mmCIF file of C-alpha atoms in Angstrom:
data_model
loop_
_atom_site.group_PDB
_atom_site.id
_atom_site.type_symbol
_atom_site.label_atom_id
_atom_site.label_comp_id
_atom_site.label_asym_id
_atom_site.label_seq_id
_atom_site.Cartn_x
_atom_site.Cartn_y
_atom_site.Cartn_z
ATOM 1 C CA UNK S 1 -6.376 -11.605 43.161
ATOM 2 C CA UNK S 2 -5.184 -9.482 39.927
ATOM 3 C CA UNK S 3 -4.354 -6.124 40.624
ATOM 4 C CA UNK S 4 -6.563 -3.525 38.756
ATOM 5 C CA UNK S 5 -3.816 -1.686 36.118
ATOM 6 C CA UNK S 6 -4.756 1.484 34.919
ATOM 7 C CA UNK S 7 -3.004 3.100 31.687
ATOM 8 C CA UNK S 8 -2.654 6.280 30.629
ATOM 9 C CA UNK S 9 -1.988 6.800 27.067
ATOM 10 C CA UNK S 10 0.379 10.175 26.407
ATOM 11 C CA UNK S 11 3.543 10.413 27.922
ATOM 12 C CA UNK S 12 3.214 6.227 28.691
ATOM 13 C CA UNK S 13 1.844 4.363 25.647
ATOM 14 C CA UNK S 14 3.056 7.370 23.157
ATOM 15 C CA UNK S 15 6.166 8.948 22.929
ATOM 16 C CA UNK S 16 4.477 11.943 21.291
ATOM 17 C CA UNK S 17 1.293 12.290 19.064
ATOM 18 C CA UNK S 18 2.858 11.241 16.220
ATOM 19 C CA UNK S 19 4.994 8.014 17.815
ATOM 20 C CA UNK S 20 4.086 5.053 20.260
ATOM 21 C CA UNK S 21 6.733 4.437 22.700
ATOM 22 C CA UNK S 22 9.272 2.236 22.253
ATOM 23 C CA UNK S 23 8.360 -1.481 23.286
ATOM 24 C CA UNK S 24 4.944 -0.220 23.699
ATOM 25 C CA UNK S 25 3.514 -2.855 21.775
ATOM 26 C CA UNK S 26 5.239 -5.714 23.998
ATOM 27 C CA UNK S 27 4.171 -3.959 26.861
ATOM 28 C CA UNK S 28 0.509 -3.904 26.367
ATOM 29 C CA UNK S 29 0.635 -7.639 24.968
ATOM 30 C CA UNK S 30 2.271 -8.474 28.668
ATOM 31 C CA UNK S 31 -0.180 -6.747 30.461
ATOM 32 C CA UNK S 32 -3.196 -7.486 28.725
ATOM 33 C CA UNK S 33 -2.404 -11.299 28.388
ATOM 34 C CA UNK S 34 -1.747 -11.437 32.199
ATOM 35 C CA UNK S 35 -4.172 -8.829 33.489
ATOM 36 C CA UNK S 36 -6.938 -9.186 30.819
ATOM 37 C CA UNK S 37 -9.933 -8.794 33.097
ATOM 38 C CA UNK S 38 -8.518 -5.850 35.371
ATOM 39 C CA UNK S 39 -6.528 -3.586 32.878
ATOM 40 C CA UNK S 40 -8.392 0.011 33.139
ATOM 41 C CA UNK S 41 -8.164 3.113 30.461
ATOM 42 C CA UNK S 42 -7.017 5.846 32.837
ATOM 43 C CA UNK S 43 -6.290 9.011 30.650
ATOM 44 C CA UNK S 44 -8.087 12.172 29.420
ATOM 45 C CA UNK S 45 -8.801 10.109 25.836
ATOM 46 C CA UNK S 46 -11.246 8.242 27.585
ATOM 47 C CA UNK S 47 -13.935 9.236 29.555
ATOM 48 C CA UNK S 48 -16.398 6.227 29.931
ATOM 49 C CA UNK S 49 -15.901 5.059 26.163
ATOM 50 C CA UNK S 50 -13.349 2.263 25.678
ATOM 51 C CA UNK S 51 -13.043 2.847 21.769
ATOM 52 C CA UNK S 52 -12.085 6.559 22.049
ATOM 53 C CA UNK S 53 -8.764 5.556 23.089
ATOM 54 C CA UNK S 54 -8.456 3.045 20.535
ATOM 55 C CA UNK S 55 -9.252 5.884 17.890
ATOM 56 C CA UNK S 56 -7.113 8.063 19.331
ATOM 57 C CA UNK S 57 -4.001 5.502 19.093
ATOM 58 C CA UNK S 58 -4.997 2.482 17.370
ATOM 59 C CA UNK S 59 -3.212 3.583 13.980
ATOM 60 C CA UNK S 60 0.189 3.589 15.624
ATOM 61 C CA UNK S 61 -0.102 -0.077 16.826
ATOM 62 C CA UNK S 62 -0.246 -3.582 14.909
ATOM 63 C CA UNK S 63 -3.501 -4.940 14.072
ATOM 64 C CA UNK S 64 -2.830 -7.493 17.139
ATOM 65 C CA UNK S 65 -1.932 -4.912 19.418
ATOM 66 C CA UNK S 66 -5.474 -3.107 18.644
ATOM 67 C CA UNK S 67 -7.241 -6.161 18.992
ATOM 68 C CA UNK S 68 -5.841 -6.473 23.017
ATOM 69 C CA UNK S 69 -6.685 -3.141 23.414
ATOM 70 C CA UNK S 70 -10.537 -3.699 22.746
ATOM 71 C CA UNK S 71 -10.171 -5.621 26.401
ATOM 72 C CA UNK S 72 -9.298 -2.709 28.504
ATOM 73 C CA UNK S 73 -11.976 -1.264 30.285
ATOM 74 C CA UNK S 74 -12.953 2.254 30.292
ATOM 75 C CA UNK S 75 -13.195 4.749 33.424
ATOM 76 C CA UNK S 76 -14.881 7.943 34.430
ATOM 77 C CA UNK S 77 -14.016 10.841 36.390
ATOM 78 C CA UNK S 78 -14.947 14.226 37.568
ATOM 79 C CA UNK S 79 -11.958 16.074 38.329
ATOM 80 C CA UNK S 80 -9.241 14.260 39.296
ATOM 81 C CA UNK S 81 -8.035 10.535 37.724
ATOM 82 C CA UNK S 82 -7.895 9.289 41.325
ATOM 83 C CA UNK S 83 -11.760 9.279 41.128
ATOM 84 C CA UNK S 84 -11.730 6.399 39.077
ATOM 85 C CA UNK S 85 -9.584 4.314 41.032
ATOM 86 C CA UNK S 86 -10.425 1.297 43.424
ATOM 87 C CA UNK S 87 -8.675 1.537 46.354
ATOM 88 C CA UNK S 88 -10.120 -1.265 47.890
ATOM 89 C CA UNK S 89 -8.424 -3.429 45.501
ATOM 90 C CA UNK S 90 -4.535 -3.672 44.660
ATOM 91 C CA UNK S 91 -3.570 -1.481 41.620
ATOM 92 C CA UNK S 92 -0.873 -0.079 39.805
ATOM 93 C CA UNK S 93 -1.018 3.165 37.854
ATOM 94 C CA UNK S 94 1.189 3.969 35.100
ATOM 95 C CA UNK S 95 1.331 7.563 34.184
ATOM 96 C CA UNK S 96 3.955 10.186 33.368
ATOM 97 C CA UNK S 97 2.500 13.024 35.585
ATOM 98 C CA UNK S 98 0.175 13.446 38.532
ATOM 99 C CA UNK S 99 -1.487 16.727 39.795
ATOM 100 C CA UNK S 100 -0.424 17.567 43.394
ATOM 101 C CA UNK S 101 -3.996 16.673 44.224
ATOM 102 C CA UNK S 102 -4.037 13.471 42.723
ATOM 103 C CA UNK S 103 -0.511 12.720 44.510
ATOM 104 C CA UNK S 104 -2.381 13.791 47.746
ATOM 105 C CA UNK S 105 -5.010 11.532 47.279
ATOM 106 C CA UNK S 106 -2.920 8.187 46.881
ATOM 107 C CA UNK S 107 -1.201 9.260 49.770
ATOM 108 C CA UNK S 108 -4.240 9.721 51.929
ATOM 109 C CA UNK S 109 -4.813 5.810 51.082
ATOM 110 C CA UNK S 110 -1.308 4.497 51.424
ATOM 111 C CA UNK S 111 -1.112 4.008 47.978
ATOM 112 C CA UNK S 112 1.584 6.727 46.503
ATOM 113 C CA UNK S 113 3.797 3.500 45.714
ATOM 114 C CA UNK S 114 1.167 2.428 43.171
ATOM 115 C CA UNK S 115 1.583 4.957 41.068
ATOM 116 C CA UNK S 116 4.384 3.838 38.708
ATOM 117 C CA UNK S 117 6.269 6.889 37.079
ATOM 118 C CA UNK S 118 6.768 6.406 33.166
ATOM 119 C CA UNK S 119 9.436 9.294 32.094
ATOM 120 C CA UNK S 120 10.382 8.527 28.593
ATOM 121 C CA UNK S 121 12.454 11.539 28.353
ATOM 122 C CA UNK S 122 15.027 10.229 31.361
ATOM 123 C CA UNK S 123 14.768 6.542 29.903
ATOM 124 C CA UNK S 124 13.156 5.901 26.375
ATOM 125 C CA UNK S 125 13.158 2.298 26.966
ATOM 126 C CA UNK S 126 11.198 2.193 30.401
ATOM 127 C CA UNK S 127 8.323 0.401 29.202
ATOM 128 C CA UNK S 128 11.195 -2.726 28.358
ATOM 129 C CA UNK S 129 12.211 -2.239 31.785
ATOM 130 C CA UNK S 130 8.982 -2.997 33.177
ATOM 131 C CA UNK S 131 8.738 -6.313 30.994
ATOM 132 C CA UNK S 132 11.926 -7.497 32.240
ATOM 133 C CA UNK S 133 10.874 -6.575 36.233
ATOM 134 C CA UNK S 134 6.965 -5.748 36.226
ATOM 135 C CA UNK S 135 6.482 -3.871 39.511
ATOM 136 C CA UNK S 136 3.761 -4.956 42.165
ATOM 137 C CA UNK S 137 1.245 -3.082 43.877
ATOM 138 C CA UNK S 138 2.528 -1.939 47.367
ATOM 139 C CA UNK S 139 0.990 -4.186 50.280
ATOM 140 C CA UNK S 140 -1.808 -2.902 51.893
ATOM 141 C CA UNK S 141 -1.760 -1.472 55.210
#
């Protein structure tokens, strides 16, 4: 069973509001070719509408990547992004920063290790590192 992949935008796919992160196109191509049916937007730029993230960042990516992005499924939540995570399925969540309550929810589900912290300030090439050694979801307890 393929894991669900949850993707944030700011600080993960974008280095800042005007520039995509280095290797973001290659990272998206890898993820979307490997997990085409189980990749989800988990970003404030998508509250149920999968076209909004593409409108927000598509101009920073080439046409092939934008086409791939169209297969990313939307999520919706109320207060915390963790409301949108399916904890019954294995998953990875690529995000640069979580609220304490979100970390607590992950810990309560034994899934804190499924959060893949992306910190482009510490390693601007972090997405390339994931391409060399893609993380795996923590085994379910």
